[in-house]
Short mmCIF file of C-alpha atoms in Angstrom, two decimals:
data_model
loop_
_atom_site.label_atom_id
_atom_site.label_comp_id
_atom_site.label_asym_id
_atom_site.label_seq_id
_atom_site.Cartn_x
_atom_site.Cartn_y
_atom_site.Cartn_z
CA MET A 1 33.91 -27.96 4.78
CA ILE A 2 35.66 -26.26 1.85
CA GLU A 3 33.72 -23.34 0.41
CA LYS A 4 34.05 -22.26 -3.19
CA HIS A 5 35.60 -18.81 -3.53
CA ILE A 6 35.39 -17.32 -7.02
CA ALA A 7 38.10 -15.01 -8.35
CA HIS A 8 37.85 -13.07 -11.56
CA GLU A 9 40.82 -14.03 -13.74
CA SER A 10 39.80 -12.55 -17.09
CA ALA A 11 41.99 -9.72 -18.34
CA GLU A 12 39.79 -9.05 -21.34
CA THR A 13 38.46 -5.55 -21.80
CA ILE A 14 34.77 -5.29 -22.66
CA SER A 15 32.53 -2.51 -23.95
CA ALA A 16 28.83 -1.95 -24.60
CA VAL A 17 26.14 0.69 -24.85
CA THR A 18 24.63 0.93 -21.36
CA THR A 19 21.64 3.11 -22.22
CA ALA A 20 18.41 1.87 -23.76
CA LEU A 21 18.31 1.27 -27.50
CA GLY A 22 16.69 3.98 -29.59
CA GLU A 23 17.25 7.67 -30.20
CA GLY A 24 17.74 9.91 -27.18
CA ALA A 25 19.45 13.05 -25.98
CA VAL A 26 22.34 11.13 -24.41
CA GLY A 27 23.83 7.68 -24.94
CA ILE A 28 26.50 6.07 -22.77
CA ILE A 29 29.20 3.60 -23.75
CA ARG A 30 31.04 1.79 -20.96
CA ILE A 31 34.50 0.22 -21.32
CA SER A 32 35.84 -1.98 -18.50
CA GLY A 33 39.06 -3.93 -18.06
CA SER A 34 42.82 -3.65 -18.04
CA GLU A 35 42.94 -1.80 -21.38
CA ALA A 36 40.06 0.58 -20.68
CA ALA A 37 42.37 3.50 -19.88
CA ALA A 38 44.50 2.98 -22.99
CA ILE A 39 41.42 2.73 -25.22
CA GLY A 40 39.95 5.86 -23.64
CA ASN A 41 43.15 7.79 -24.26
CA ARG A 42 43.21 6.78 -27.91
CA LEU A 43 39.59 7.49 -28.87
CA PHE A 44 38.99 10.58 -26.71
CA GLN A 45 40.49 13.99 -27.46
CA ALA A 46 40.01 16.36 -24.53
CA ALA A 47 39.50 20.07 -25.16
CA SER A 48 42.27 20.67 -22.61
CA GLY A 49 44.76 18.81 -24.80
CA LYS A 50 45.54 16.35 -22.02
CA LYS A 51 45.01 12.62 -22.17
CA LEU A 52 41.88 11.37 -20.42
CA THR A 53 43.92 9.61 -17.72
CA GLU A 54 45.90 12.80 -17.01
CA HIS A 55 42.71 14.26 -15.56
CA PRO A 56 41.66 13.25 -12.03
CA SER A 57 39.80 9.97 -11.75
CA HIS A 58 35.99 10.26 -11.67
CA LEU A 59 36.02 13.73 -13.29
CA LEU A 60 33.84 14.39 -16.36
CA VAL A 61 35.97 15.81 -19.16
CA TYR A 62 34.71 17.68 -22.23
CA GLY A 63 36.05 16.81 -25.69
CA HIS A 64 35.46 14.72 -28.80
CA VAL A 65 35.64 11.11 -29.85
CA VAL A 66 38.01 10.81 -32.81
CA ASP A 67 38.77 7.93 -35.16
CA GLU A 68 42.20 6.55 -36.08
CA ASN A 69 42.68 9.43 -38.54
CA ALA A 70 41.82 12.05 -35.88
CA ASN A 71 38.46 12.78 -37.52
CA LYS A 72 35.88 13.99 -35.02
CA ILE A 73 33.01 11.53 -34.52
CA ASP A 74 30.97 13.25 -31.82
CA GLU A 75 31.11 15.90 -29.12
CA VAL A 76 31.14 14.04 -25.80
CA LEU A 77 31.84 13.98 -22.09
CA ALA A 78 34.20 11.26 -20.88
CA VAL A 79 35.16 9.98 -17.46
CA TYR A 80 37.92 7.65 -16.33
CA MET A 81 37.23 5.71 -13.12
CA GLN A 82 40.31 3.99 -11.80
CA GLY A 83 39.68 0.59 -10.24
CA PRO A 84 38.67 -0.57 -7.74
CA ARG A 85 36.53 2.57 -7.32
CA SER A 86 34.22 1.75 -10.21
CA TYR A 87 31.10 -0.27 -10.96
CA THR A 88 33.08 -3.37 -11.92
CA ALA A 89 36.02 -2.71 -9.55
CA GLU A 90 38.17 -2.56 -12.70
CA ASP A 91 39.44 0.42 -14.66
CA VAL A 92 36.36 1.88 -16.37
CA VAL A 93 35.89 4.56 -19.04
CA GLU A 94 32.44 5.92 -19.87
CA ILE A 95 31.66 8.04 -22.92
CA GLN A 96 28.54 10.21 -22.86
CA SER A 97 27.71 11.01 -26.46
CA HIS A 98 24.59 12.17 -28.26
CA GLY A 99 22.02 9.40 -28.21
CA GLY A 100 21.76 8.84 -31.95
CA LEU A 101 22.04 5.23 -33.07
CA GLN A 102 24.74 5.93 -35.66
CA SER A 103 26.90 7.88 -33.21
CA LEU A 104 26.75 5.13 -30.59
CA LYS A 105 27.34 2.42 -33.19
CA THR A 106 30.41 4.19 -34.57
CA ILE A 107 31.96 4.84 -31.15
CA LEU A 108 31.30 1.27 -30.05
CA ALA A 109 32.96 -0.04 -33.23
CA LEU A 110 36.00 2.09 -32.40
CA THR A 111 36.32 0.47 -28.98
CA TYR A 112 36.36 -2.93 -30.69
CA LYS A 113 39.09 -1.82 -33.11
CA LEU A 114 41.18 -0.63 -30.19
CA GLY A 115 41.06 -3.98 -28.39
CA ALA A 116 37.78 -4.31 -26.51
CA ARG A 117 35.28 -7.08 -27.17
CA PRO A 118 31.46 -6.91 -26.95
CA ALA A 119 30.22 -7.35 -23.39
CA GLU A 120 27.95 -10.31 -22.74
CA PRO A 121 24.53 -9.82 -21.08
CA GLY A 122 25.06 -8.75 -17.49
CA GLU A 123 28.84 -8.97 -17.74
CA PHE A 124 29.57 -5.62 -16.08
CA THR A 125 27.52 -6.60 -13.03
CA LYS A 126 28.97 -10.12 -13.14
CA ARG A 127 32.47 -8.65 -12.96
CA ALA A 128 31.41 -6.50 -10.00
CA PHE A 129 30.34 -9.72 -8.26
CA LEU A 130 33.40 -11.76 -9.25
CA ASN A 131 35.71 -8.95 -8.18
CA GLY A 132 34.08 -8.86 -4.74
CA ARG A 133 32.51 -5.40 -4.92
CA ILE A 134 29.00 -6.81 -4.43
CA ASP A 135 27.56 -10.19 -3.48
CA LEU A 136 25.07 -12.18 -5.53
CA VAL A 137 22.00 -10.78 -3.75
CA GLN A 138 23.15 -7.22 -4.47
CA ALA A 139 23.87 -8.14 -8.09
CA GLU A 140 20.38 -9.56 -8.58
CA ALA A 141 18.95 -6.41 -6.96
CA VAL A 142 20.27 -4.42 -9.92
CA MET A 143 17.73 -6.09 -12.20
CA ASP A 144 15.04 -5.68 -9.54
CA ILE A 145 15.70 -1.93 -9.55
CA ILE A 146 15.46 -1.79 -13.35
CA LYS A 147 12.23 -3.80 -13.40
CA SER A 148 10.53 -2.19 -10.39
CA ARG A 149 6.79 -1.81 -10.94
CA SER A 150 6.04 0.40 -7.95
CA GLU A 151 7.66 2.78 -5.50
CA ALA A 152 7.54 0.10 -2.81
CA SER A 153 9.23 -2.41 -5.12
CA LEU A 154 11.96 0.12 -5.92
CA LYS A 155 12.60 0.85 -2.23
CA MET A 156 12.84 -2.86 -1.49
CA ALA A 157 15.28 -3.45 -4.36
CA VAL A 158 17.45 -0.51 -3.27
CA ARG A 159 17.58 -1.91 0.26
CA GLN A 160 18.72 -5.24 -1.19
CA GLN A 161 21.41 -3.50 -3.24
CA ASP A 162 22.55 -1.75 -0.06
CA GLY A 163 23.04 -5.21 1.45
CA GLN A 164 20.22 -5.46 4.00
CA LEU A 165 19.11 -8.93 2.95
CA SER A 166 22.72 -10.05 2.49
CA LYS A 167 23.64 -8.95 6.01
CA LYS A 168 20.66 -10.78 7.45
CA ILE A 169 21.43 -14.05 5.63
CA LYS A 170 25.16 -13.85 6.28
CA GLY A 171 24.48 -13.22 9.98
CA LEU A 172 22.25 -16.30 10.23
CA ARG A 173 24.83 -18.33 8.30
CA ARG A 174 27.63 -17.26 10.65
CA HIS A 175 25.48 -18.24 13.61
CA LEU A 176 25.08 -21.76 12.23
CA LEU A 177 28.80 -21.93 11.39
CA ASP A 178 29.64 -21.08 15.01
CA ILE A 179 27.41 -23.92 16.19
CA VAL A 180 29.05 -26.32 13.72
CA VAL A 181 32.58 -25.27 14.75
CA ASN A 182 31.80 -25.96 18.39
CA LEU A 183 30.12 -29.27 17.64
CA GLU A 184 32.99 -30.42 15.41
CA ALA A 185 35.50 -29.46 18.10
CA VAL A 186 33.74 -31.79 20.52
CA ILE A 187 33.57 -34.51 17.84
CA ASP A 188 37.24 -34.22 16.73
CA TYR A 189 38.87 -33.65 20.10
CA PRO A 190 36.91 -35.61 22.69
CA GLU A 191 40.03 -36.04 24.82
CA GLU A 192 40.62 -32.29 25.11
CA ASP A 193 39.25 -30.25 27.97
CA ILE A 194 36.52 -28.66 25.85
CA GLU A 195 33.33 -27.62 27.51
CA GLU A 196 30.54 -29.93 26.39
CA ILE A 197 27.82 -28.20 24.46
CA THR A 198 24.47 -29.33 25.68
CA PHE A 199 21.68 -30.30 23.34
CA ASN A 200 19.55 -27.57 24.87
CA LYS A 201 22.11 -24.87 24.08
CA VAL A 202 22.50 -26.12 20.52
CA SER A 203 18.75 -26.27 20.06
CA GLU A 204 18.31 -22.75 21.42
CA GLY A 205 20.71 -21.35 18.82
CA MET A 206 19.13 -23.28 15.97
CA GLU A 207 15.64 -22.28 17.08
CA LYS A 208 16.57 -18.59 16.73
CA VAL A 209 17.80 -19.18 13.18
CA LYS A 210 14.66 -21.18 12.36
CA GLN A 211 12.43 -18.32 13.49
CA GLU A 212 14.38 -15.76 11.43
CA LEU A 213 14.22 -17.95 8.32
CA ALA A 214 10.50 -18.53 8.83
CA TYR A 215 9.96 -14.76 9.12
CA LEU A 216 11.80 -14.09 5.84
CA LEU A 217 9.75 -16.76 4.08
CA GLN A 218 6.51 -15.44 5.54
CA HIS A 219 7.16 -12.06 3.91
CA ALA A 220 8.46 -13.50 0.64
CA HIS A 221 4.81 -13.33 -0.46
CA THR A 222 4.99 -9.52 -0.30
CA GLY A 223 8.36 -9.30 -1.99
CA LYS A 224 7.39 -11.54 -4.88
CA ILE A 225 4.19 -9.57 -5.52
CA LEU A 226 6.02 -6.24 -5.55
CA ARG A 227 8.64 -7.62 -7.93
CA GLU A 228 6.44 -9.51 -10.39
CA GLY A 229 2.92 -8.22 -9.79
CA LEU A 230 0.02 -10.07 -8.18
CA GLN A 231 -1.52 -12.49 -10.69
CA THR A 232 -5.20 -11.62 -10.23
CA VAL A 233 -8.16 -13.10 -12.09
CA ILE A 234 -11.69 -11.67 -12.17
CA VAL A 235 -14.24 -14.50 -12.33
CA GLY A 236 -18.00 -14.80 -12.19
CA ARG A 237 -20.96 -15.88 -14.24
CA PRO A 238 -21.96 -13.78 -17.26
CA ASN A 239 -23.34 -10.27 -16.82
CA VAL A 240 -22.44 -9.77 -13.15
CA GLY A 241 -20.17 -6.82 -13.99
CA LYS A 242 -16.67 -8.33 -14.35
CA SER A 243 -15.75 -6.14 -17.32
CA SER A 244 -17.30 -3.11 -15.64
CA LEU A 245 -15.09 -3.76 -12.61
CA LEU A 246 -12.03 -4.04 -14.84
CA ASN A 247 -12.90 -0.74 -16.51
CA ALA A 248 -13.49 0.93 -13.14
CA LEU A 249 -10.11 -0.22 -11.82
CA LEU A 250 -8.34 0.91 -14.98
CA SER A 251 -10.35 4.14 -15.19
CA GLU A 252 -10.87 3.50 -18.90
CA GLU A 253 -13.18 1.56 -21.20
CA ARG A 254 -10.86 -1.39 -21.77
CA ALA A 255 -13.50 -4.13 -21.99
CA ILE A 256 -16.80 -4.15 -23.85
CA VAL A 257 -19.74 -3.75 -21.50
CA SER A 258 -23.22 -4.87 -22.55
CA GLU A 259 -26.49 -5.97 -20.98
CA TYR A 260 -26.22 -9.15 -23.03
CA ALA A 261 -24.65 -12.16 -21.31
CA GLY A 262 -21.49 -13.64 -22.80
CA THR A 263 -20.03 -10.44 -24.26
CA THR A 264 -16.52 -11.29 -23.04
CA ARG A 265 -15.39 -14.49 -24.75
CA ASP A 266 -11.63 -14.30 -24.35
CA VAL A 267 -9.11 -13.41 -21.69
CA ILE A 268 -8.25 -9.71 -21.30
CA GLU A 269 -5.02 -9.01 -19.40
CA GLU A 270 -3.92 -5.64 -18.06
CA GLN A 271 -1.25 -4.36 -15.67
CA LEU A 272 -1.99 -1.61 -13.21
CA LEU A 273 -0.92 -0.15 -9.89
CA LEU A 274 -3.70 -0.11 -7.30
CA GLY A 275 -2.94 1.42 -3.91
CA GLY A 276 0.77 0.86 -4.51
CA VAL A 277 0.22 -2.81 -5.34
CA PRO A 278 1.22 -3.94 -8.86
CA LEU A 279 -1.47 -6.17 -10.37
CA VAL A 280 -1.50 -8.38 -13.43
CA LEU A 281 -5.28 -8.28 -13.82
CA VAL A 282 -7.12 -10.81 -15.99
CA ASP A 283 -10.77 -10.41 -16.98
CA THR A 284 -12.30 -13.70 -18.06
CA ALA A 285 -15.36 -14.95 -19.87
CA GLY A 286 -18.38 -15.67 -17.69
CA ILE A 287 -18.35 -19.20 -16.31
CA ARG A 288 -21.58 -21.02 -17.20
CA GLN A 289 -22.96 -23.94 -19.18
CA THR A 290 -23.39 -22.93 -22.81
CA GLU A 291 -24.02 -24.50 -26.21
CA ASP A 292 -22.04 -21.78 -28.00
CA TYR A 293 -18.73 -23.35 -29.10
CA VAL A 294 -16.75 -20.09 -29.01
CA GLU A 295 -18.10 -19.24 -25.56
CA GLN A 296 -17.21 -22.76 -24.39
CA ILE A 297 -13.59 -22.06 -25.29
CA GLY A 298 -13.74 -18.81 -23.31
CA VAL A 299 -15.21 -20.58 -20.27
CA ALA A 300 -12.45 -23.22 -20.45
CA LYS A 301 -9.83 -20.44 -20.52
CA SER A 302 -11.51 -18.80 -17.53
CA LYS A 303 -11.22 -21.97 -15.47
CA GLU A 304 -7.59 -22.33 -16.53
CA GLN A 305 -6.82 -18.78 -15.42
CA LEU A 306 -8.57 -19.40 -12.10
CA ASP A 307 -6.32 -22.39 -11.43
CA LYS A 308 -3.17 -20.33 -12.13
CA ALA A 309 -4.16 -17.16 -10.29
CA GLU A 310 -2.56 -16.00 -7.04
CA LEU A 311 -5.75 -14.11 -6.16
CA ALA A 312 -9.29 -14.68 -7.39
CA VAL A 313 -11.69 -11.72 -7.45
CA VAL A 314 -15.14 -13.32 -7.54
CA VAL A 315 -17.84 -10.97 -8.79
CA LEU A 316 -21.47 -11.57 -7.77
CA ASP A 317 -24.60 -9.64 -8.72
CA GLY A 318 -25.92 -8.12 -5.48
CA SER A 319 -29.28 -7.38 -7.09
CA GLN A 320 -29.97 -11.10 -7.60
CA PRO A 321 -29.90 -14.16 -5.34
CA LEU A 322 -27.07 -16.67 -5.78
CA THR A 323 -27.50 -19.02 -8.72
CA ALA A 324 -26.16 -22.53 -9.26
CA GLU A 325 -23.41 -21.01 -11.43
CA ASP A 326 -22.46 -18.61 -8.62
CA GLU A 327 -22.30 -21.52 -6.19
CA GLU A 328 -20.08 -23.50 -8.54
CA ILE A 329 -17.59 -20.63 -8.69
CA LEU A 330 -17.70 -20.02 -4.92
CA THR A 331 -17.02 -23.70 -4.33
CA ALA A 332 -14.08 -23.58 -6.74
CA VAL A 333 -12.39 -20.72 -4.82
CA THR A 334 -13.06 -22.06 -1.33
CA GLY A 335 -9.73 -22.48 0.43
CA LYS A 336 -7.90 -20.36 -2.17
CA PRO A 337 -6.78 -16.72 -1.87
CA CYS A 338 -9.88 -14.83 -2.91
CA VAL A 339 -12.05 -11.80 -2.32
CA ILE A 340 -15.79 -11.66 -3.00
CA ILE A 341 -17.08 -8.52 -4.75
CA VAL A 342 -20.84 -8.07 -4.42
CA ASN A 343 -21.39 -5.79 -7.38
CA LYS A 344 -24.26 -3.53 -8.49
CA GLY A 345 -24.53 -1.85 -5.11
CA ASP A 346 -26.32 1.02 -6.83
CA GLN A 347 -29.37 -1.25 -7.26
CA PRO A 348 -31.71 -2.76 -4.62
CA GLN A 349 -29.81 -5.58 -2.91
CA VAL A 350 -31.14 -9.14 -2.78
CA ASN A 351 -27.96 -11.15 -2.15
CA ASP A 352 -27.45 -12.41 1.41
CA LEU A 353 -24.36 -10.43 2.38
CA ALA A 354 -24.26 -11.74 5.96
CA ALA A 355 -24.22 -15.37 4.80
CA LEU A 356 -21.31 -14.66 2.44
CA GLN A 357 -19.40 -12.90 5.20
CA GLN A 358 -19.92 -15.83 7.54
CA ARG A 359 -18.71 -18.20 4.84
CA PHE A 360 -15.65 -16.31 3.61
CA GLY A 361 -14.95 -13.81 6.39
CA ALA A 362 -16.29 -10.29 6.84
CA ASP A 363 -13.12 -8.65 5.45
CA ARG A 364 -13.22 -10.72 2.24
CA VAL A 365 -16.75 -9.77 1.18
CA ILE A 366 -16.94 -6.24 -0.23
CA PRO A 367 -20.11 -4.50 -1.48
CA LEU A 368 -19.28 -2.43 -4.52
CA SER A 369 -20.71 -0.61 -7.51
CA ALA A 370 -18.50 -0.76 -10.58
CA LYS A 371 -20.91 1.70 -12.22
CA THR A 372 -20.60 4.48 -9.62
CA GLY A 373 -17.21 3.55 -8.13
CA GLY A 374 -18.67 3.17 -4.64
CA GLY A 375 -16.65 0.61 -2.64
CA LEU A 376 -13.51 0.77 -4.78
CA GLU A 377 -11.65 2.44 -1.89
CA GLN A 378 -12.63 -0.44 0.40
CA PHE A 379 -11.36 -2.96 -2.14
CA THR A 380 -8.07 -1.05 -2.49
CA ALA A 381 -7.64 -0.97 1.30
CA TRP A 382 -8.30 -4.73 1.50
CA LEU A 383 -5.71 -5.34 -1.24
CA GLN A 384 -3.08 -3.30 0.60
CA THR A 385 -3.70 -5.26 3.79
CA TYR A 386 -3.54 -8.54 1.89
CA VAL A 387 -0.14 -7.68 0.40
CA TYR A 388 1.54 -5.51 3.04
CA GLY A 389 -0.15 -6.64 6.21
CA SER A 390 -2.23 -4.60 8.60
CA GLU A 391 0.37 -1.79 8.79
CA HIS A 392 -0.14 -1.03 5.07
CA ALA A 393 3.56 -0.25 4.70
CA LEU A 394 6.90 -1.97 4.39
CA SER A 395 9.23 -1.59 7.31
CA GLY A 396 12.91 -0.93 6.79
CA GLY A 397 13.86 -4.58 7.25
CA ALA A 398 15.03 -7.22 4.80
CA TYR A 399 12.52 -8.76 2.40
CA VAL A 400 12.82 -11.61 -0.08
CA GLN A 401 11.50 -10.84 -3.57
CA ASN A 402 13.37 -13.43 -5.62
CA VAL A 403 12.09 -16.97 -6.25
CA ARG A 404 15.65 -18.36 -6.21
CA HIS A 405 16.23 -16.86 -2.78
CA GLU A 406 12.87 -18.12 -1.52
CA ASN A 407 13.55 -21.69 -2.63
CA LEU A 408 17.01 -21.73 -1.06
CA LEU A 409 15.69 -20.24 2.19
CA ARG A 410 13.06 -22.95 2.24
CA GLU A 411 15.79 -25.58 1.84
CA ALA A 412 17.76 -23.97 4.68
CA LEU A 413 14.70 -23.89 6.94
CA THR A 414 13.96 -27.57 6.27
CA SER A 415 17.55 -28.52 7.13
CA VAL A 416 17.51 -26.50 10.36
CA GLN A 417 14.22 -28.16 11.33
CA ASP A 418 15.80 -31.56 10.63
CA ALA A 419 18.75 -30.60 12.85
CA LEU A 420 16.37 -29.54 15.62
CA ARG A 421 14.58 -32.88 15.41
CA ALA A 422 17.92 -34.68 15.56
CA ALA A 423 18.86 -32.72 18.70
CA ALA A 424 15.49 -33.40 20.29
CA SER A 425 15.99 -37.13 19.63
CA MET A 426 19.45 -36.95 21.26
CA LEU A 427 21.14 -38.18 18.10
CA PRO A 428 24.96 -37.91 17.79
CA TYR A 429 26.47 -34.52 17.03
CA ASP A 430 27.50 -35.78 13.57
CA CYS A 431 23.86 -36.03 12.52
CA ILE A 432 23.16 -32.47 13.58
CA VAL A 433 26.26 -31.18 11.79
CA ILE A 434 25.23 -32.82 8.49
CA ASP A 435 21.87 -31.03 8.52
CA LEU A 436 23.44 -27.72 9.52
CA HIS A 437 25.97 -27.94 6.66
CA LYS A 438 23.04 -28.32 4.25
CA ALA A 439 21.46 -25.14 5.63
CA ILE A 440 24.80 -23.30 5.50
CA ASP A 441 25.33 -24.30 1.86
CA ALA A 442 21.81 -23.21 0.89
CA MET A 443 22.29 -19.77 2.44
CA GLY A 444 25.74 -19.50 0.86
CA SER A 445 24.17 -20.12 -2.53
CA ILE A 446 21.97 -17.06 -2.00
CA THR A 447 24.84 -14.65 -1.34
CA GLY A 448 27.27 -16.36 -3.74
CA ASP A 449 29.65 -17.77 -1.11
CA THR A 450 29.08 -21.38 -2.17
CA VAL A 451 27.30 -21.03 -5.49
CA GLN A 452 28.28 -23.03 -8.58
CA ASP A 453 29.60 -21.43 -11.77
CA GLU A 454 26.68 -22.60 -13.89
CA ILE A 455 24.21 -20.95 -11.52
CA ILE A 456 26.14 -17.69 -11.73
CA ASN A 457 26.17 -17.83 -15.52
CA GLU A 458 22.43 -18.54 -15.61
CA ILE A 459 21.64 -15.60 -13.32
CA PHE A 460 23.65 -13.05 -15.31
CA SER A 461 22.47 -14.34 -18.67
CA LYS A 462 19.06 -12.87 -17.81
CA PHE A 463 20.52 -9.36 -17.59
CA CYS A 464 20.45 -6.99 -20.53
CA VAL A 465 23.60 -6.20 -22.51
CA GLY A 466 25.34 -3.18 -21.00
CA LYS A 467 24.38 -3.93 -17.41
#
């Protein structure tokens, strides 16, 4: 098997503003490529009188940016980072100027005049990948760090950037490659005195890889939630306290609360962090039969949101027995990820809590009062267990939090399972090797060892300019 190794051949020098757009105390312009040092020397005038590159690499130098006529543009700090000890593994110059838009715009225009071109989205990180400083998993972790919604998500992304997930996947891939090499040796040189590999030994090695892949996929649920937020919908019939629950979770009056049924007629979406879990929380119109045309539209939207949700929070009125509308909603969420909130715990309770617990599980039925806040801690604890597991914390291991990675790992697991079935059926070694090559290619696509150019371009096109 010939793997695709990518080498960065572009000699073009690129530049961009790497800090967020808008006015700020400091703005940073990054220049990377073969001409970065020359451009830095021409636009930067050090207070010491030396050229920028005459100072030690990686040392911040005080001075001014000057134009072609030696007019001072801004008072800055500049640093020259000689490759490969830089973010892109190329020669890099960074200018730290004042964060005014005009200052940054003028300095950036100077870099273009001196031979740089505008960097494309994600091109600095792409060059770091193409130049071999990081693999594709580590490159994608850069965006995960930027977009982290919680402390746990940030820690996970940092571990990925450090290479924990890469090491795990590369280790499993090497294990399969070793099996393939031994199998192909037996296939290609049957006349040689090579020790026959038994089906049991092959199966034992593949079984270990299968279990590791299954473990990574099992925890992809947690990683995806921490990266993107748990898509959560609050459903129930009118006037059971859905909007009150939303307000209680947000600790603000976000939704209108009224004793009149049907107050909420549209979808209200909010993002919040609850017990370290990022939620994309949707409050919906009460689901019921109605003659009101506008409310009918709201009910239809509620059902649509319920179908799309990753978690349904069903709100019931504990002060009333279940109605036909309650039963319709409970039937709709049966078999789906859900939690049952029995609201209005501050009032005399009529609802059969024991029957609900027997139906959905004791841990998934939570008495609560959105009015007083009683029971919110129990709901938060349940949510943490649902996302993190019973330990309520992420271990230091590798976690998958990228849909692309998850899909490729699933492909790899399927191929390994096919290879195990082939071994169990005593099929020829060639059949096993074919399936193992599929798994090896899928894992290589995760780290970038066997990925196609168009996939690389698609991944980095999602980055912001300057990263």
